[in-house]
Coordinates of C-alpha atoms and ligand atoms in Angstrom, one line a residue:
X1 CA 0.0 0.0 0.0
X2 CA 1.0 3.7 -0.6
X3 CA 1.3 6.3 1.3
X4 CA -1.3 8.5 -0.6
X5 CA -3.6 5.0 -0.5
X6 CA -3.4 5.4 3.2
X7 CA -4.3 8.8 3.7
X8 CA -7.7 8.3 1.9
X9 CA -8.5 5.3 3.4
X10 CA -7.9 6.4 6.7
X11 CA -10.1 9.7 6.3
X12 CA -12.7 8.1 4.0
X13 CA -13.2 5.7 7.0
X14 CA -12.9 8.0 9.6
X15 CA -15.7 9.6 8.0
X16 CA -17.9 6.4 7.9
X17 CA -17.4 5.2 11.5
X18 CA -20.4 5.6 13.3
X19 CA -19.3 6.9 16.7
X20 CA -19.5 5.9 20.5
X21 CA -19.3 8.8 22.6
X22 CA -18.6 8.0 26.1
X23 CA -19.2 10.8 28.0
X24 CA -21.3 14.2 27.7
X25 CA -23.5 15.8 29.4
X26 CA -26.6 15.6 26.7
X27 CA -29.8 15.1 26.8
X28 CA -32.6 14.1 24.9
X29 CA -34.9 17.0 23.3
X30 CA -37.9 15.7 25.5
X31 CA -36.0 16.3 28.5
X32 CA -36.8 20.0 28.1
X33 CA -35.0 21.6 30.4
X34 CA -32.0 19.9 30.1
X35 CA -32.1 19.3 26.2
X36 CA -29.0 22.3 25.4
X37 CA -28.8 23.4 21.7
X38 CA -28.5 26.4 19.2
X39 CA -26.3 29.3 19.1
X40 CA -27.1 30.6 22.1
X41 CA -26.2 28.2 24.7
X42 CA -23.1 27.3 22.1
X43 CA -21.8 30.8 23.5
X44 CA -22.8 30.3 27.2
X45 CA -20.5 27.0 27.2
X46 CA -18.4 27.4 30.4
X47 CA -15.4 27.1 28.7
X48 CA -16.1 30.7 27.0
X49 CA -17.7 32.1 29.8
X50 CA -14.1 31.5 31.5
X51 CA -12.3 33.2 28.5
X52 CA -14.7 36.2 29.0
X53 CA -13.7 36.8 32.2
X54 CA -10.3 36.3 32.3
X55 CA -10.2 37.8 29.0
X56 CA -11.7 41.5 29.7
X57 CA -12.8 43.7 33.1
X58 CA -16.1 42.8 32.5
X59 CA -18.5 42.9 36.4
X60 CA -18.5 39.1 37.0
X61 CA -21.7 39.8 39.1
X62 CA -23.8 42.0 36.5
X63 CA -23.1 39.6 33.5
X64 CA -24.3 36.5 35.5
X65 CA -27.5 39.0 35.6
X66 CA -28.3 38.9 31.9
X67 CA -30.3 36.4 30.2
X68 CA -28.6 34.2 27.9
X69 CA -29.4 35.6 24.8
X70 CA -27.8 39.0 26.5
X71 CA -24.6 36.4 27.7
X72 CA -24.4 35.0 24.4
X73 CA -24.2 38.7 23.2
X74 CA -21.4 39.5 25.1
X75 CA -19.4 36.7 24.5
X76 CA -19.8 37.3 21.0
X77 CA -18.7 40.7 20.9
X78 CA -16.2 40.3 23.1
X79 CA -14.3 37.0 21.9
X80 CA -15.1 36.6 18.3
X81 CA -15.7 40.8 17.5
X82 CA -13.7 42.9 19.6
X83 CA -10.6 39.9 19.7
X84 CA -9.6 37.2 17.9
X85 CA -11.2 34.1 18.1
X86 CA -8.0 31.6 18.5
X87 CA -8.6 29.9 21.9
X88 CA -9.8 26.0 20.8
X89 CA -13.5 27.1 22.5
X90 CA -13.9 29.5 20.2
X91 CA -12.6 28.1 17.0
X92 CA -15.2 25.1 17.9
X93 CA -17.8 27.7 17.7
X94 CA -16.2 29.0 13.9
X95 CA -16.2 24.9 13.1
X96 CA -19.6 24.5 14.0
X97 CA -20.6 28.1 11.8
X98 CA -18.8 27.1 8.9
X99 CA -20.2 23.3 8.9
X100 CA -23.8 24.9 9.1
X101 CA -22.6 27.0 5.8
X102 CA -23.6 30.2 7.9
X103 CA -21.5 33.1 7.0
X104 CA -19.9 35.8 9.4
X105 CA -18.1 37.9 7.5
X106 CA -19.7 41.8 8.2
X107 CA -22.6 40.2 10.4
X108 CA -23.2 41.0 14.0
X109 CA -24.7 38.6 16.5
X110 CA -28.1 39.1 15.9
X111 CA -28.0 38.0 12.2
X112 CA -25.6 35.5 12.7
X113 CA -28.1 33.9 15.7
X114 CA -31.1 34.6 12.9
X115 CA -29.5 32.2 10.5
X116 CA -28.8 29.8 13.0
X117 CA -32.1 29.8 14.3
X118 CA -33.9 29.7 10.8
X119 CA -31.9 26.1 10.3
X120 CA -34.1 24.4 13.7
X121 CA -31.5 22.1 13.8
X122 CA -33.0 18.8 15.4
X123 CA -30.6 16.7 17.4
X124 CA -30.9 13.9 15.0
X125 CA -29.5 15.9 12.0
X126 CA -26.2 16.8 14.7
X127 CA -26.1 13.2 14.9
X128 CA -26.1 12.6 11.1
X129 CA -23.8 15.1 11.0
X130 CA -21.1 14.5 13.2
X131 CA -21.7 10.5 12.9
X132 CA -22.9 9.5 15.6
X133 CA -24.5 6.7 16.5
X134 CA -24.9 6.6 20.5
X135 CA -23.6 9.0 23.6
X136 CA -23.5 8.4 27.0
X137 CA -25.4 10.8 29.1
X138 CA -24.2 12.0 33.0
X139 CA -27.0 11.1 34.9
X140 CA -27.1 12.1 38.6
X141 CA -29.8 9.5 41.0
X142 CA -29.6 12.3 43.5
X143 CA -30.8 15.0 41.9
X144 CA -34.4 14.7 41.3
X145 CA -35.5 16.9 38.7
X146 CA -32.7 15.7 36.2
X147 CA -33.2 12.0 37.0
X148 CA -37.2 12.7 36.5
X149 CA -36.1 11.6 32.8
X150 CA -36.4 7.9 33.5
X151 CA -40.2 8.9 34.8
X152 CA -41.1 8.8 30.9
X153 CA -40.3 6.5 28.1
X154 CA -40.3 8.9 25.3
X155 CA -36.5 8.9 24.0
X156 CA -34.4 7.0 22.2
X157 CA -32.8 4.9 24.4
X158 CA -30.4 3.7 22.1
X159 CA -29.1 6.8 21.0
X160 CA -29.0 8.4 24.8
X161 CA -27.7 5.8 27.1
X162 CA -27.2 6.3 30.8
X163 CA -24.5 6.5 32.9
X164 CA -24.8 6.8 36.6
X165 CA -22.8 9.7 37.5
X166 CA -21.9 9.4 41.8
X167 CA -20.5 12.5 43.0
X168 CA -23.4 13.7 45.3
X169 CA -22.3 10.8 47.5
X170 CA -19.1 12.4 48.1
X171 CA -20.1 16.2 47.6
X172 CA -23.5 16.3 49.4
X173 CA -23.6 12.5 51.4
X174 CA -26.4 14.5 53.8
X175 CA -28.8 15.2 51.0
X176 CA -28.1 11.9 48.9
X177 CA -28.6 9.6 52.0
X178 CA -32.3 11.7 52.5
X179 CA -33.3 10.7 48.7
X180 CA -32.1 6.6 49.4
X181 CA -34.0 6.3 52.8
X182 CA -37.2 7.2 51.0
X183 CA -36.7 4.2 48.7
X184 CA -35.1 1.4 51.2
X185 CA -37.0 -0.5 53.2
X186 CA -33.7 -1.1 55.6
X187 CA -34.0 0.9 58.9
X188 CA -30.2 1.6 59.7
X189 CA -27.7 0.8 57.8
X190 CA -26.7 3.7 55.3
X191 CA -24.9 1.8 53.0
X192 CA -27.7 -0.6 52.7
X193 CA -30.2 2.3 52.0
X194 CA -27.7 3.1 49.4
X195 CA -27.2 0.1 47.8
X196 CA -31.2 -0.4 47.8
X197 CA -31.3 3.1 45.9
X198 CA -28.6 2.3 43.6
X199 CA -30.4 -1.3 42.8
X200 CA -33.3 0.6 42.0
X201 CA -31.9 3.4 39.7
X202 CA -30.2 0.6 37.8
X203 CA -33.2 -1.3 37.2
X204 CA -35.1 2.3 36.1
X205 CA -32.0 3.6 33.8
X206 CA -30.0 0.7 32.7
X207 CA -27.1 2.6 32.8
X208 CA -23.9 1.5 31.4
X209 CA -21.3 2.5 33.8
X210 CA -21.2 4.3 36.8
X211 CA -18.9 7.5 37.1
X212 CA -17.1 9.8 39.8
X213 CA -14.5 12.5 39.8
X214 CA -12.1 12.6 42.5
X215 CA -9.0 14.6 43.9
X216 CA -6.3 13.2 45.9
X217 CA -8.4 14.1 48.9
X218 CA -11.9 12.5 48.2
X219 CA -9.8 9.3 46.1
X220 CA -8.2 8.2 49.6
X221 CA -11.9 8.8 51.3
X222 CA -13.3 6.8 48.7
X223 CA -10.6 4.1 49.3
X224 CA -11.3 4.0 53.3
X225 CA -14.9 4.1 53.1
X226 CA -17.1 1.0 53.9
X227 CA -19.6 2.5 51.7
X228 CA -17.6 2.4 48.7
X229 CA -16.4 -0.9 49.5
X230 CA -20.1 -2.4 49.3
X231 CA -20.8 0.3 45.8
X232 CA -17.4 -1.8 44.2
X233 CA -19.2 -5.1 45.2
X234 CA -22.5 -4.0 43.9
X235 CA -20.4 -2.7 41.0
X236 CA -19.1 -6.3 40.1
X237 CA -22.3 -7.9 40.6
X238 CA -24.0 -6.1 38.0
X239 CA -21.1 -6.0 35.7
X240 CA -20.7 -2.5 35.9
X241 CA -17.6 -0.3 35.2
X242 CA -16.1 2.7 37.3
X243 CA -15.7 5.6 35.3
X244 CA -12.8 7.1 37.4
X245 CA -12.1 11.2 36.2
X246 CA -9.1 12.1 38.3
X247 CA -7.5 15.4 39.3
X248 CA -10.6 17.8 39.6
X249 CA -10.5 20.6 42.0
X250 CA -13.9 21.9 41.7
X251 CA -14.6 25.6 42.8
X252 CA -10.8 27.2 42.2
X253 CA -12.9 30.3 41.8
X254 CA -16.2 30.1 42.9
X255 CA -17.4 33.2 41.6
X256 CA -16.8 32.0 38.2
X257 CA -19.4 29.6 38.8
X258 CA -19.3 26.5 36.2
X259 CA -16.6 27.7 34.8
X260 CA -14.6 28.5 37.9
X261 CA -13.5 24.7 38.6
X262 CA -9.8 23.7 38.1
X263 CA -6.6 21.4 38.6
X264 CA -6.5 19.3 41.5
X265 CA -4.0 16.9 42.5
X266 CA -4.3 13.4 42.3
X267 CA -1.7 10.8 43.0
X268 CA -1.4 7.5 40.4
X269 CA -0.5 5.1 43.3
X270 CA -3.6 5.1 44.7
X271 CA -5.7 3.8 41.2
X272 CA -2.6 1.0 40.9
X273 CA -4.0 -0.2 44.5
X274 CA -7.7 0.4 43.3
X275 CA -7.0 -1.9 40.6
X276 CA -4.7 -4.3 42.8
X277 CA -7.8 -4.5 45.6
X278 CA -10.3 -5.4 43.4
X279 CA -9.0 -7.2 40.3
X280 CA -12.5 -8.4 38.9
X281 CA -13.7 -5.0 38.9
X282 CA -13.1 -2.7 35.5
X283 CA -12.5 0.9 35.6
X284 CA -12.5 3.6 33.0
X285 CA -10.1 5.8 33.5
X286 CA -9.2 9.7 32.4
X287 CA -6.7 12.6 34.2
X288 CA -7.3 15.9 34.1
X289 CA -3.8 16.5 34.2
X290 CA -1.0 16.7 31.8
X291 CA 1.6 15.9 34.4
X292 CA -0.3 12.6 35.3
X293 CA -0.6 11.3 31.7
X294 CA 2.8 9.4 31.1
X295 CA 2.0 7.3 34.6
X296 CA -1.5 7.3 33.7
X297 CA -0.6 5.3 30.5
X298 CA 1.9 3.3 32.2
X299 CA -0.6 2.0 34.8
X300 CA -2.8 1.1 31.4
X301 CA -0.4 -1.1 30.9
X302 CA 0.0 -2.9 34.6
X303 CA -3.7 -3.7 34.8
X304 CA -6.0 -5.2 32.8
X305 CA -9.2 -4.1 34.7
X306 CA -7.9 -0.6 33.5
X307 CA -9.3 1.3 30.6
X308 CA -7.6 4.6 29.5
X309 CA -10.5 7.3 27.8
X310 CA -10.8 10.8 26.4
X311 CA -8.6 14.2 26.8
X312 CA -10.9 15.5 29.0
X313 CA -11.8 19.6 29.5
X314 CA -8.2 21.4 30.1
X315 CA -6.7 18.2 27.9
X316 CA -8.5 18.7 25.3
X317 CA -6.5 20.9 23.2
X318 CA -4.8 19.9 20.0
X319 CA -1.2 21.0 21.0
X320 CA -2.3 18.8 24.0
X321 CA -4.0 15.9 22.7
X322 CA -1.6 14.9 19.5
X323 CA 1.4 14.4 21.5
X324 CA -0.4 12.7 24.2
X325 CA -2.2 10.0 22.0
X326 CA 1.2 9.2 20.5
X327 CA 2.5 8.5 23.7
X328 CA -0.4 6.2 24.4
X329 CA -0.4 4.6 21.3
X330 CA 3.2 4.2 21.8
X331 CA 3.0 2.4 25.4
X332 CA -0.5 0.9 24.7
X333 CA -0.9 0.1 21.1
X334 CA -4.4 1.0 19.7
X335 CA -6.0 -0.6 23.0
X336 CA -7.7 2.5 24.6
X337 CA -10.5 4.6 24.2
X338 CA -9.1 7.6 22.5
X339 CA -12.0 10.1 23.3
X340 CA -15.3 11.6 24.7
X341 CA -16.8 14.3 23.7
X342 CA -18.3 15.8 26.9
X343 CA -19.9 17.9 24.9
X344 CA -22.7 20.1 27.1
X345 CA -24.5 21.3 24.2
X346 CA -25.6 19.1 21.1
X347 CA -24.6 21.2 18.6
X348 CA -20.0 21.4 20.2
X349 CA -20.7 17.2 18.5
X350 CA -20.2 18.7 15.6
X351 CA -16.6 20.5 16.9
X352 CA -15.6 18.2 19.7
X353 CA -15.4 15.3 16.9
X354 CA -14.4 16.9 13.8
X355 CA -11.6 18.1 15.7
X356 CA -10.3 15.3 17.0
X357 CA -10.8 13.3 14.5
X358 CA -8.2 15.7 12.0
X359 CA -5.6 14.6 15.0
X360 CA -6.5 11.2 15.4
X361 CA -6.1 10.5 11.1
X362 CA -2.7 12.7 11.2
X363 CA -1.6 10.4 14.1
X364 CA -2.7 7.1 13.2
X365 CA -1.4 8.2 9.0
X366 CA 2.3 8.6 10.5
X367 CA 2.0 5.0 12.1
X368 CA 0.9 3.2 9.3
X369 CA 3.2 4.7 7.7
X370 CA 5.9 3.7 9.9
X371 CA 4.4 0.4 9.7
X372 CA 4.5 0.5 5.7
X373 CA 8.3 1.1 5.5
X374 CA 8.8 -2.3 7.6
X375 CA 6.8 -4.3 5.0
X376 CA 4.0 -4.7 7.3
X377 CA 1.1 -5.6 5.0
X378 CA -1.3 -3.1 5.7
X379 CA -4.6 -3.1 4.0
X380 CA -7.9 -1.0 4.1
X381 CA -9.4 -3.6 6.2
X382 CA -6.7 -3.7 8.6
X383 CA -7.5 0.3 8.9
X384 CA -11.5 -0.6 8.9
X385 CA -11.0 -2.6 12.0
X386 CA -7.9 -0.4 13.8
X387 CA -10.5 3.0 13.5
X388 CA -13.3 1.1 14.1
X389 CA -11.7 0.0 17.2
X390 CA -11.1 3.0 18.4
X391 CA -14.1 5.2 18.3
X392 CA -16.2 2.4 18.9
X393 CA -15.8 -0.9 19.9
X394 CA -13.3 -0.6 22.5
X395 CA -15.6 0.9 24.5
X396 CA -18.6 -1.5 23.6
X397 CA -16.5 -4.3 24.4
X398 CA -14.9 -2.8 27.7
X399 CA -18.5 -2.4 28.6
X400 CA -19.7 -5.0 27.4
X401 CA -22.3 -3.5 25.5
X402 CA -23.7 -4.1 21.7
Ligands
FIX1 O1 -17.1 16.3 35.8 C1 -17.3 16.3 34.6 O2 -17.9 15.4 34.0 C2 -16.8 17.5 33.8 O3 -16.6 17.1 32.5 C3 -17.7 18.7 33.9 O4 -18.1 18.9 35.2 C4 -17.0 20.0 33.3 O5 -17.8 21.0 33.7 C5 -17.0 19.9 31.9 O6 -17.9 20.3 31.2 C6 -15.8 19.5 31.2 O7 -15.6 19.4 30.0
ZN2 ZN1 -18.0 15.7 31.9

């Protein structure tokens, strides 16, 4: 095969590949309130709120008084008008513009939002569009409004599938043990009343892995706690993954809100003995870190209950993520799940995936090329099944799903 053979193979498939997202924080359009789409809550996406603020004076406290049309506004004309719009949250928003053939050029924000709006962009087309075929949602058990979504049976369950996402039982035990008594018939035992809970949000959502982000701190709680140690068993009985996202420090600056979390520390050796403890459970795996990466990807390879994902949030930058994936490929051949979207709004699909993807061929193009030059027989199907792999069935077969 030749070199310009494997360049179009490996970006007419990586166009074909119907795609497993991991982790977002989507929902389906007939979960009003938390259905996220269009223009306007593209420009209210924490990451460019951040940028805003760190960006000009603007009066923290009078912008988070505007609506979100008036946010969106701002952001606008202060990140893509008044400066340039380089950062990688705002070039997402030019990706998403351009792929919706709606121009800019001597437009202001109203008539740009206009033509947006006059598309009514349904999530389905997004899908079509970016090529997806299913995303994992964050759904939280202990907050009852959000998890009122598994009340109805309207949505497509196989394009939305659940995760169960349990940080409340670190962040806010008080208020999560309240919610579990009310569904338990046990009389004492919190981590029964738990467990009952737990049982009885799996049966509801049918989630396919359960999730938690941790710092140093809450990682060696979780590791002491009897609690946890009955969640892992309860874990292992119904087959379920961890989802483990490592190095958060949430509220760095609480008055930036959402957008005020940050870097927290985390240290490796803990996860090795996670693993260690309890062999027959799996865990997903992601650092929020670049200086945990390299032993992140080294662990990948000491334990095979151990599933390396995504570049997630301060990662997931290009001059970030193509270095990064080389190193894993290096360590851990293709056997990882190179990356979630966590996209917040429906439409950043569209961005989060072509972006990556543009790495992701450029990466995976040098190595078979590599491999070409040492008369490896490469061959389109070879390719097929290495991308397919990777943006999909690595993670189906990790969780065992179809
Ligand atoms: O904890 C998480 O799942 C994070 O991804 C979010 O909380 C974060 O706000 C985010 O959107 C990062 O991309
Ligand atoms: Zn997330």
């Amino acid at each position: 095969m030749k070199k310009v053979e494997v360049q179009t193979i490996v970006n007419n498939t990586l166009n074909k590949i119907k795609i497993l997202d991991i982790h977002t924080h989507l929902f389906p359009p007939q979960h009003e309130k938390y259905y996220l789409s269009g223009l306007v809550e593209t420009l209210n996406y924490h990451y460019l709120i951040a940028e805003l603020f760190v960006s000009t004076n603007i009066n923290i406290e009078k912008f988070k008084s505007l609506d979100k049309l008036q946010k969106a506004e701002v952001v606008w004309n202060e990140l893509f008008d008044k400066r340039t719009p380089i950062s990688e949250a705002c070039k997402g928003v030019l990706t998403i513009l351009k792929s919706l053939s709606i121009p800019i050029k001597d437009k202001n924000f109203s008539q740009i939002n206009k033509l947006y709006c006059g598309l009514k962009l349904t999530d389905k087309e997004i899908f079509k569009k970016s090529n997806i075929d299913s995303i994992v949602m964050t759904n939280n058990p202990f907050n009852e409004d959000e998890w009122s979504i598994f009340s109805s049976k309207a949505w497509d369950k196989k394009r939305y599938r659940s995760s169960l996402r349990l940080d409340s039982l670190m962040l806010e035990f008080n208020k999560s043990i309240s919610i579990a008594q009310n569904f338990s018939n046990e009389t004492s035992n919190k981590s029964i009343q738990i467990i009952d809970y737990l049982e009885l949000c799996f049966q509801k959502s049918q989630p396919i892995y359960a999730a938690i982000s941790l710092d140093t701190e809450k990682f060696r709680e979780m590791l002491k706690s009897d609690l946890w140690k009955e969640i892992l068993k309860w874990l292992l009985r119904k087959n379920l993954p961890l989802s483990l996202m490592l190095g958060v420090k949430r509220g760095v600056n609480k008055s930036f809100d959402e957008a005020g979390d940050g870097i927290g520390n985390i240290d490796l050796k803990d996860l090795s003995k996670l693993c260690n403890n309890y062999p027959e459970n799996k865990f997903l795996v992601t650092c929020l870190s670049l200086n945990d990466q390299h032993e992140l990807t080294v662990l990948g390879r000491k334990h095979q209950n151990l599933k390396i994902f995504g570049f997630w949030w301060f990662m997931n930058q290009p001059s970030i993520i193509e270095p990064i994936l080389k190193m894993r490929i290096d360590l851990l051949g293709l056997s990882l799940i190179p990356q979630h979207s966590d996209a917040r709004i429906t439409d950043q699909l569209i961005y989060k995936w072509s972006h990556f993807k543009k790495i992701l061929s450029s990466v995976m193009i040098e190595n078979y090329e590599h491999l070409i030059k040492k008369n490896y027989p490469l061959s389109k199907e070879i390719i097929n099944r290495d991308l397919n792999n990777l943006l999909s069935d690595n993670a189906k077969n990790f969780l065992r799903i179809k």
